[in-house]
XYZ file of C-alpha atoms in Angstrom:
526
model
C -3.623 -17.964 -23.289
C -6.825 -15.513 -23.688
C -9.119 -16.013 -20.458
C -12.170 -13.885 -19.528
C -9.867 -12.692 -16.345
C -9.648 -9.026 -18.247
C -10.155 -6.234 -15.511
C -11.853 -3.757 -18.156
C -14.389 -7.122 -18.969
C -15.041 -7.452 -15.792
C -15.709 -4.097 -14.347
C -17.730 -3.608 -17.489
C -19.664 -6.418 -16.729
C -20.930 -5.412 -12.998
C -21.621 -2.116 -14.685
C -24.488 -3.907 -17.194
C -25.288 -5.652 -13.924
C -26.202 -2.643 -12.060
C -25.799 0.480 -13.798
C -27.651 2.730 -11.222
C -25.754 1.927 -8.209
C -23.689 4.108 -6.571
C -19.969 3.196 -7.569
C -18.125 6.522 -6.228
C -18.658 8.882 -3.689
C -16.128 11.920 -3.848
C -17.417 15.363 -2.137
C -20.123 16.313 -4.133
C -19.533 14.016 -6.955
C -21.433 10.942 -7.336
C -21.429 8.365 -9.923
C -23.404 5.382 -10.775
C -22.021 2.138 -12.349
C -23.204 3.457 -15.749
C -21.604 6.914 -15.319
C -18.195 5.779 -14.162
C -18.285 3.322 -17.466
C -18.999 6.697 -19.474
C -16.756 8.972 -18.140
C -13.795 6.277 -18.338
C -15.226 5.113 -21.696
C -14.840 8.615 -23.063
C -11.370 9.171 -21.346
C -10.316 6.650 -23.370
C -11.880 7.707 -26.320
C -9.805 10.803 -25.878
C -6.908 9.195 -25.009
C -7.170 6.488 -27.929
C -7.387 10.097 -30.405
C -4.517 11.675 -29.389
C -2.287 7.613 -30.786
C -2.688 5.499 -27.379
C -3.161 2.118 -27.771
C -2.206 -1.576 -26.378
C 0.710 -1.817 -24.490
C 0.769 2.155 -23.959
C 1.915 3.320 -20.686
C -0.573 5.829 -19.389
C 0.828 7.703 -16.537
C -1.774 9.046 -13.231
C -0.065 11.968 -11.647
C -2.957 12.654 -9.583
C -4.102 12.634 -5.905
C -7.089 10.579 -5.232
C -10.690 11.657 -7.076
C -12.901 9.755 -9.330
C -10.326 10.661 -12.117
C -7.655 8.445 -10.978
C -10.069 5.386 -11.135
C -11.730 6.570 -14.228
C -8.025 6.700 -15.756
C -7.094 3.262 -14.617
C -10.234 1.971 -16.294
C -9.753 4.155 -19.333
C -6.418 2.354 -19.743
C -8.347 -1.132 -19.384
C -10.374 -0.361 -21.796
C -7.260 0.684 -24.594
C -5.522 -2.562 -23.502
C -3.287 0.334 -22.268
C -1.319 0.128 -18.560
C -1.892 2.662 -16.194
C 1.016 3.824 -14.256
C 0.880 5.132 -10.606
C 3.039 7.766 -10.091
C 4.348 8.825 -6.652
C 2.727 12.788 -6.491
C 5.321 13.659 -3.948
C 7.966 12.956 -6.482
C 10.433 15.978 -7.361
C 11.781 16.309 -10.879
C 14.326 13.980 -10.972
C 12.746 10.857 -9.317
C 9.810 11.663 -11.899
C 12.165 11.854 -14.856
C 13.811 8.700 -13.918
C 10.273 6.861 -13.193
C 8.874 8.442 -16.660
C 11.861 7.105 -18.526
C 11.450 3.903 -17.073
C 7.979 3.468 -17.706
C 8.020 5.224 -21.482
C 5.121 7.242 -20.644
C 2.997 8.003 -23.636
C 0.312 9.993 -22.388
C -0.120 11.543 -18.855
C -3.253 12.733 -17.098
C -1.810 14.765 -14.163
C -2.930 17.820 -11.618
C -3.194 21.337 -12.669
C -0.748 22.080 -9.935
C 2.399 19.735 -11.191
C 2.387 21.696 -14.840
C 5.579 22.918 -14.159
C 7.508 19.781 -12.835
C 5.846 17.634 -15.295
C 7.786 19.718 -18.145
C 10.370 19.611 -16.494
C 10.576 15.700 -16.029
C 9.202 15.398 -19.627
C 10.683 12.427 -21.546
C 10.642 12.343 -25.560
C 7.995 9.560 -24.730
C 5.380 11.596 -23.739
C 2.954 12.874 -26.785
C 0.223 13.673 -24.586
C -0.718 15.246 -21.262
C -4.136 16.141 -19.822
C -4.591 17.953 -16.436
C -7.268 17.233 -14.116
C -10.310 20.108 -13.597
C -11.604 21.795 -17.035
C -8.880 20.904 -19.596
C -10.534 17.269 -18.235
C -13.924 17.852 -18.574
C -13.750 19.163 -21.434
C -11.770 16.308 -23.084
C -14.404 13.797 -22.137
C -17.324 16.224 -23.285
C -15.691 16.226 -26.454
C -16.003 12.555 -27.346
C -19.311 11.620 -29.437
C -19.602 8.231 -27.633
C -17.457 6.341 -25.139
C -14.443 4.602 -26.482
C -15.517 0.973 -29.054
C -13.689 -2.336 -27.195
C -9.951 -2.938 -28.833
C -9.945 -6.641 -30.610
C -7.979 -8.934 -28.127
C -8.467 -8.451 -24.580
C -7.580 -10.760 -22.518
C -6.040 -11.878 -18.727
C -2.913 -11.416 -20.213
C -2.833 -7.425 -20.644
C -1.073 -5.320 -18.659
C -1.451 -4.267 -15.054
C 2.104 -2.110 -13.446
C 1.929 -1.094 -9.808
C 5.338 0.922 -9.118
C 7.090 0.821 -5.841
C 9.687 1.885 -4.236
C 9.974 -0.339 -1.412
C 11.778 0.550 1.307
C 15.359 1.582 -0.170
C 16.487 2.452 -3.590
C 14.518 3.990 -7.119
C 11.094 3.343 -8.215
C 10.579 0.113 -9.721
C 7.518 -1.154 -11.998
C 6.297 -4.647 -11.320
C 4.410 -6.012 -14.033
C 1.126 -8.012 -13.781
C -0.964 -10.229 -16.385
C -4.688 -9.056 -15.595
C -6.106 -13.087 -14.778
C -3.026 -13.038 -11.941
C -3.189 -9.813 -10.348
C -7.097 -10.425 -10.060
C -6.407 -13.819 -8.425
C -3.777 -12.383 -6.351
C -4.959 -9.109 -5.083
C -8.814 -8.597 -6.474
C -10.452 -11.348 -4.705
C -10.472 -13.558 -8.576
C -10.235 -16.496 -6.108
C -13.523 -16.376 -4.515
C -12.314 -14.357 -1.462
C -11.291 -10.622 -0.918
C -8.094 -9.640 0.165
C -9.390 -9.460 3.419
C -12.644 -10.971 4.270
C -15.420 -8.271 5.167
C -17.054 -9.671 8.222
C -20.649 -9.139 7.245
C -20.036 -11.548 4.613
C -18.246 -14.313 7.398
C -20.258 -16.862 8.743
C -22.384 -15.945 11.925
C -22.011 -12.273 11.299
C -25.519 -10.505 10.156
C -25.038 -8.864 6.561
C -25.282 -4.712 6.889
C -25.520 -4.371 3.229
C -22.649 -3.963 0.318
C -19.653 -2.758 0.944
C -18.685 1.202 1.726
C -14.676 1.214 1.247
C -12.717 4.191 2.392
C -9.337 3.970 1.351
C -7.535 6.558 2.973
C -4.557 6.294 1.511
C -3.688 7.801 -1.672
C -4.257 5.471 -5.080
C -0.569 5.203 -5.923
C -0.439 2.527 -3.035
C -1.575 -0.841 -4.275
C -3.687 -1.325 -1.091
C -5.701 1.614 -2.419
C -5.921 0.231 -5.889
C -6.805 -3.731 -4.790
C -9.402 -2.903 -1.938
C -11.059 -0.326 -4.619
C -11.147 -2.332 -7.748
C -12.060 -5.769 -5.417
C -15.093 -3.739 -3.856
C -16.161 -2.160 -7.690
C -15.843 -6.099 -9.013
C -18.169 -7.011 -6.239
C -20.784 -4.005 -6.455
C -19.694 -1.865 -3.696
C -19.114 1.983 -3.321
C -15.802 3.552 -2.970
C -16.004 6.554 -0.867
C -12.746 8.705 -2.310
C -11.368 11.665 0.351
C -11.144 14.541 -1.928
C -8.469 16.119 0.951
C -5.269 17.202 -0.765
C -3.438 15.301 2.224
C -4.344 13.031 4.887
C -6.204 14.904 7.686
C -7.818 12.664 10.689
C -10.208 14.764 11.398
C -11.643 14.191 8.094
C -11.026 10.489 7.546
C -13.451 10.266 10.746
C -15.959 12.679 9.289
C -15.999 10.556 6.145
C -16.871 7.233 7.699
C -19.517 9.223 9.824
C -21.383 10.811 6.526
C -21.231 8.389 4.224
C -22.182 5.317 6.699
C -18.421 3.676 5.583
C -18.319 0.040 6.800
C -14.640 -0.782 5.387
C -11.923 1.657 6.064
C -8.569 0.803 5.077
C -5.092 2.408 6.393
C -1.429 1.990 6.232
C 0.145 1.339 9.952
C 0.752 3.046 12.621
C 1.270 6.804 10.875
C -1.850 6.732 9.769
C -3.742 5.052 13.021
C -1.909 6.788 15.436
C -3.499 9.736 14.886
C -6.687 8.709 14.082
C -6.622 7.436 17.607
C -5.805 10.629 18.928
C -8.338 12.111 17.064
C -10.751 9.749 18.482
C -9.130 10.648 22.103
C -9.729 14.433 22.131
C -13.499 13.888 20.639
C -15.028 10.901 21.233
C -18.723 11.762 20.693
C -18.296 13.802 17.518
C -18.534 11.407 15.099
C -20.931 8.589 14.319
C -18.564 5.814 13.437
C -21.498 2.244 14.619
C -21.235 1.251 11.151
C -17.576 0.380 10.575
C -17.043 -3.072 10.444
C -13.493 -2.980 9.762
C -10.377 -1.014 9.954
C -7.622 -2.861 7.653
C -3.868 -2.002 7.629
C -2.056 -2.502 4.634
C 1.603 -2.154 3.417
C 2.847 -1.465 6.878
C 1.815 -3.595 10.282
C 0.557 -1.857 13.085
C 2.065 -2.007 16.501
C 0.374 -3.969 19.299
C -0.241 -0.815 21.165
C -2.109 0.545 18.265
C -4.207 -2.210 17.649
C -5.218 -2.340 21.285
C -6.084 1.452 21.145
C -8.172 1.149 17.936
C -10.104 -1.972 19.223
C -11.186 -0.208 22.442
C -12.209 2.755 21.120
C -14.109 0.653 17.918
C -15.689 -1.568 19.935
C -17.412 -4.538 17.626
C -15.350 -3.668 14.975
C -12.649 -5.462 13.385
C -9.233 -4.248 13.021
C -6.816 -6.630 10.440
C -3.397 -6.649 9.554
C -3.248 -7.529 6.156
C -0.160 -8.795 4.559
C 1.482 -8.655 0.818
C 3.676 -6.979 -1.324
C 3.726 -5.233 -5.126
C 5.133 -8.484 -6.140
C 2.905 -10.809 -4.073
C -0.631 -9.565 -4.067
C -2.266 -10.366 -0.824
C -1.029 -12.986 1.029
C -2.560 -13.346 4.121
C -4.514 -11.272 7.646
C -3.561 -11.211 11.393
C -7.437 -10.111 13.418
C -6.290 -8.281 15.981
C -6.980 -9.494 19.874
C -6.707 -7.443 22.542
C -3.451 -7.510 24.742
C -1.642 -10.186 23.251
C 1.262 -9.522 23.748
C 2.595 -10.526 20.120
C 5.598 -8.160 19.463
C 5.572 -9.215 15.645
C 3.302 -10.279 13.140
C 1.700 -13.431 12.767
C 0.007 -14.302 9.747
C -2.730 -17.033 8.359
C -0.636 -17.055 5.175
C -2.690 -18.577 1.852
C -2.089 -21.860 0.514
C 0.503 -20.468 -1.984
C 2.664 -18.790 0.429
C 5.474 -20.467 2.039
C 8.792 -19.835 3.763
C 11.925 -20.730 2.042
C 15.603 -21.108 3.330
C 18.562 -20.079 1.390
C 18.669 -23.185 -0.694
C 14.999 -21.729 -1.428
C 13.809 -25.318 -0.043
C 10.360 -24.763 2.035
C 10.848 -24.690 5.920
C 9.402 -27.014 8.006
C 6.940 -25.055 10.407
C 8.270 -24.902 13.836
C 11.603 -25.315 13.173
C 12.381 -21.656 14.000
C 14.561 -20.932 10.989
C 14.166 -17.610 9.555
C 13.553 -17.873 6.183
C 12.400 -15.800 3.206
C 8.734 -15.279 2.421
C 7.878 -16.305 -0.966
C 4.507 -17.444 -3.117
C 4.152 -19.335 -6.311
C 1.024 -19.165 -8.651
C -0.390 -16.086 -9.543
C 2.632 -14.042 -9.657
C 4.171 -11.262 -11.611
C 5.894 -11.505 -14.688
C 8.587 -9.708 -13.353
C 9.900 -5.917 -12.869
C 9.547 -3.470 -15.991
C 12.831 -2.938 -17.530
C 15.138 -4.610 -15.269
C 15.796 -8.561 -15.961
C 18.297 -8.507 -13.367
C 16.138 -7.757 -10.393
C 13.646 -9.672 -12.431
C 15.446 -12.886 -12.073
C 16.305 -12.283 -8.232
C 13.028 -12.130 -7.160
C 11.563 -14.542 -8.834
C 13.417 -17.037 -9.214
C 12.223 -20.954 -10.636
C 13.245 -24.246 -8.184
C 12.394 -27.508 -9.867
C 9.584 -26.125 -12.529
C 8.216 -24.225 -9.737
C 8.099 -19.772 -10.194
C 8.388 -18.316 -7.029
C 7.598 -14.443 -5.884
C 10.687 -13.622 -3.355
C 10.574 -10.065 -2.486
C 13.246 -10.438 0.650
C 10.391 -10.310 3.739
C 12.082 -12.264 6.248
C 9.689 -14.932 8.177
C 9.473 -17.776 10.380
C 6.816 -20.606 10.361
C 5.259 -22.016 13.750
C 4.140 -24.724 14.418
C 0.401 -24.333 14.085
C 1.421 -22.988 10.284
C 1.506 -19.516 10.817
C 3.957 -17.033 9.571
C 5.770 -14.451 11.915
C 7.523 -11.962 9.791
C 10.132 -10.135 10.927
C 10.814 -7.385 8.338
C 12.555 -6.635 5.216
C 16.420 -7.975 4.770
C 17.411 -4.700 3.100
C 16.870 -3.178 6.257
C 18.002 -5.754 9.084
C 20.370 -5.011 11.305
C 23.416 -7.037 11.953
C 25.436 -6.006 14.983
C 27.749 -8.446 16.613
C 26.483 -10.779 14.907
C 22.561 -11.034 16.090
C 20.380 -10.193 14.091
C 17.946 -7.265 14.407
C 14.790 -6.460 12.791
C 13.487 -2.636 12.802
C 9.645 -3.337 12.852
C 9.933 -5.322 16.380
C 12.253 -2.450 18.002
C 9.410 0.016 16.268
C 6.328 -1.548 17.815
C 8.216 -1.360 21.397
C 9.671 1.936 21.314
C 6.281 3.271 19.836
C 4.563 1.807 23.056
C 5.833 4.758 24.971
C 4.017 6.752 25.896
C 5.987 9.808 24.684
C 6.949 8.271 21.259
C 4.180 9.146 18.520
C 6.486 7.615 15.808
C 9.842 5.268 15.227
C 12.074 4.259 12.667
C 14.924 2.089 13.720
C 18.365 1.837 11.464
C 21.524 0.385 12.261
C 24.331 2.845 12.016
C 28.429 1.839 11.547
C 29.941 0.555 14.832
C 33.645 0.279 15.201
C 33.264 -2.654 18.094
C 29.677 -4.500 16.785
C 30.126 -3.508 13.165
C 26.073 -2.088 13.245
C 24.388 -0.759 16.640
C 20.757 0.010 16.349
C 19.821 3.445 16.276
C 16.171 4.993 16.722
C 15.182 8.190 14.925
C 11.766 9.108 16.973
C 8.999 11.542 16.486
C 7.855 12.636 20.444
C 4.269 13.013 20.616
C 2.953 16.452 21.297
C 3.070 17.927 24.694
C 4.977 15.077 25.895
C 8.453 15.229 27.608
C 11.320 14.235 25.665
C 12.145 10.846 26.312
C 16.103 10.174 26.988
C 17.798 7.477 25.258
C 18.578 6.080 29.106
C 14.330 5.615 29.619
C 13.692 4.276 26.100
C 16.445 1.570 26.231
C 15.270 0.542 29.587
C 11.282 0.763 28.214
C 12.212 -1.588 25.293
C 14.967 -3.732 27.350
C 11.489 -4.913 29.236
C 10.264 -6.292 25.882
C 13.204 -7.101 23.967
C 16.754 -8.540 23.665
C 19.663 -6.637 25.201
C 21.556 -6.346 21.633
C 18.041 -4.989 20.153
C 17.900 -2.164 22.653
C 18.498 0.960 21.000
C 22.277 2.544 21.264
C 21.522 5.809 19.593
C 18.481 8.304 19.682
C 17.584 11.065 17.275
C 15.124 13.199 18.214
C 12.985 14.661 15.424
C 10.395 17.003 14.896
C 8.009 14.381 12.028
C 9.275 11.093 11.601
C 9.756 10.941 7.012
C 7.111 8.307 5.678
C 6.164 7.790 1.922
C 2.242 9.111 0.975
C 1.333 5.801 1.471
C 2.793 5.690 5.297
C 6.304 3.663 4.547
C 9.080 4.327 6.708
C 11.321 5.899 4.849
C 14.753 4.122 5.880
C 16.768 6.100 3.633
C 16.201 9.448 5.357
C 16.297 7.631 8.919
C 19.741 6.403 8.486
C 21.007 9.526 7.044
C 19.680 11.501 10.339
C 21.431 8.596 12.248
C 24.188 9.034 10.991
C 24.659 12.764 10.143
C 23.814 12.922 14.420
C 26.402 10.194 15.063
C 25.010 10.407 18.680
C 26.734 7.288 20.683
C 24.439 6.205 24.137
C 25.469 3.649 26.485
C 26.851 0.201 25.333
């Protein structure tokens, strides 16, 4: 089933296209098309000397530089599969995730030496850490790394996740669908840059900022979709996320497409914003895109007045989806969920997995057909779960709950895993989250439900205060949300916390929440 859909063919090919534009911008480090294509080229020629070869799992234990992209492209060119892995990850959730993935070869920072030993699997032949070790390895190659006979759309592409509960889990792409799905293969990015809409004046290619890290697959799509289309990728060489910076960024470096993940990561750009509002230069963003977590409607409204003529977007997908579909933000709606102009291969299913008529208001669960993913590395079980065939028909079910309107657009309402059932109604976390994060003392939410010996769950809110605000009481927040929402979705328990857990990538880590939940076993007012 060979196609030309091969993501080391194509980025190779813009390269020949336009070798001396700028395809990275990281600190001092700049790169052109041709010098990306030569340092990956000769990271693979390295890697390809030291046994790794198609099918290969090449684990990146790095934090975002021009190494982690030149390593995903190095494994392109091998017919290799890079591997993200998660670089807040202690020993034992990278032993497991190494296992999994039978890691041959592992580029890596200088820093995690010690845990990578101590995670080692037999697997692993070869590691290279980033800095001089690095350099040195792709100084020592003759000549960039020769094609491997056979590419194709169907090598290898593995984003891991963890989702929202339970151990890492690799979900395994063919190159031709992941670039239809997530890389804009269908004529369309993932999210459509407004200077290229209609009645919106160009302001020249692309300038993506992805401030999230690289081992979240917003990171990885909105980069490799802008490289495929000629862009630059501006890469924040901070260790961690810093606001301050982010803003600084988009100033210097004229950045027209900035992408985030939710509200921990727009929240306090917004404050940022707040306590200097003519320090930075920030006319030429065009738009501010959340991905892998929805941002409340009282973040969206704060973003769009202080960005005025700039879009902000909710994008929607998942590691097992691709990109599905985009909410544009409008001031003061008043929409406590998210409601999304889904793509023609998304749908919502009932239990029978039967589509659901639109504005029938049964909750379903969002699922797309086409250009899915094979399935989820090592694990046939889960593999057949989520995507399961009806009538010929492969379908990507990852468990987002969703409703269709009438006008065809899809409201989700959250993850199953992590609904809340509690005398029966049903509760989901993200809405309570948007209204308890529209105080104005809350900087961050998560909402869990916790054992109840009369309901059988009662929701429970683990918050984050913002700074130099007075503690909220579990009394005011139930009666600020009991303005927006349901009486049985009004929070029954409060945790008060000094930072709210969330993955690198921003994910609320429910875990943690309902362990502080619980472990407080703090009972308000029924």
């Amino acid at each position: 089933m060979g196609t030309s859909f091969n993501l080391a063919d194509l980025f190779e090919s813009v390269a020949r296209a336009v070798p001396e534009r700028e395809a990275v911008a990281c600190g001092t480090r700049r790169l052109t098309y041709a010098e990306l294509d030569d340092r990956a080229g000769r990271l693979a020629a390295a890697l390809a000397g030291e046994g790794v070869g198609p099918g290969d799992h090449v684990g990146l234990h790095l934090r975002n530089g021009t190494e982690y992209l030149e390593g995903m492209f190095a494994a392109f060119k091998l017919r290799a599969v890079p591997v993200n892995v998660n670089h807040r990850y202690v020993a034992g959730e990278l032993r497991h995730l190494f296992d999994d993935a039978g890691l041959v070869a592992l580029v890596h920072e200088p820093s995690f030496a010690a845990v990578v030993e101590e995670a080692r699997p037999e697997s692993l032949r070869f590691t290279l850490a980033r800095g001089a070790p690095y350099e040195r390895a792709l100084e020592s190659q003759p000549a960039p790394v020769a094609p491997p006979p056979g590419r194709s759309g169907d090598d290898r592409y593995i984003l891991y996740t963890g989702g929202t509960t339970g151990m890492p889990k690799g979900v395994v792409w063919r190159h031709e669908d992941i670039f239809f799905a997530a890389l804009g293969g269908g004529g369309d990015p993932p999210i459509a840059d407004p200077a290229e809409l209609p009645g919106r004046a160009p302001r020249g290619r692309t300038r993506l900022l992805p401030a999230p890290p690289f081992i979240h697959g917003s990171s990885q799509w909105m980069a490799l979709s802008t490289l495929f289309r000629g862009g630059t990728v501006v890469i924040d060489p901070s260790p961690t996320f810093a606001p301050d910076a982010v803003w600084q960024l988009v100033a210097d470096e004229a950045v027209t497409f900035l992408v985030i993940v939710g509200d921990a990561f727009a929240r306090p750009m917004v404050d940022a914003l707040d306590a200097a509002p003519e320090r930075w230069d920030v006319s030429r963003l065009t738009v501010v895109l959340s991905g892998g977590a929805v941002l409340s409607p009282s973040v969206k409204d704060a973003l769009l007045a202080r960005l005025p003529g700039c879009m902000v977007v909710d994008g929607f997908g998942a590691s097992e989806t691709g990109g599905q579909g985009q909410m544009v933000a409008v001031p003061n709606d008043g929409t406590p969920l998210p409601r999304f102009a889904m793509d023609a291969a998304t749908t919502v299913l009932d239990d029978d997995l039967r589509p659901i008529a639109p504005g029938t208001g049964t909750i379903g669960r969002l699922a797309r057909r086409g250009h899915i993913p094979i399935g989820y590395h090592n694990d046939p079980k889960k593999t057949a779960e989520t995507f399961p065939v009806v009538d010929g028909v492969r379908w990507s079910v990852p468990g987002d709950l969703a409703t269709v309107g009438d006008d065809g657009t899809v409201t989700v309402l959250g993850r199953g895993a992590v609904s809340i059932n509690t005398g029966g109604e049903k509760v989901h976390p993200e809405e309570v989250e948007a209204a308890l994060k529209a105080h104005p003392s809350v900087f961050d939410a998560i909402v869990v439900g916790i054992p109840d010996e009369r309901w059988g769950q009662r929701v429970a809110a683990v918050v984050q205060v913002r700074t130099g605000a007075e503690t909220p009481s579990l009394v005011e927040l139930a009666a600020h949300t009991r303005r927006t929402l349901a009486g049985y979705k009004v929070p029954r328990s409060l945790v008060i916390v000094g930072t709210v857990v969330r993955s690198p990538a921003g994910k609320a880590d429910y875990p943690w929440a309902l362990r502080m939940a619980t472990e407080a076993g703090s009972r308000g007012p029924q």
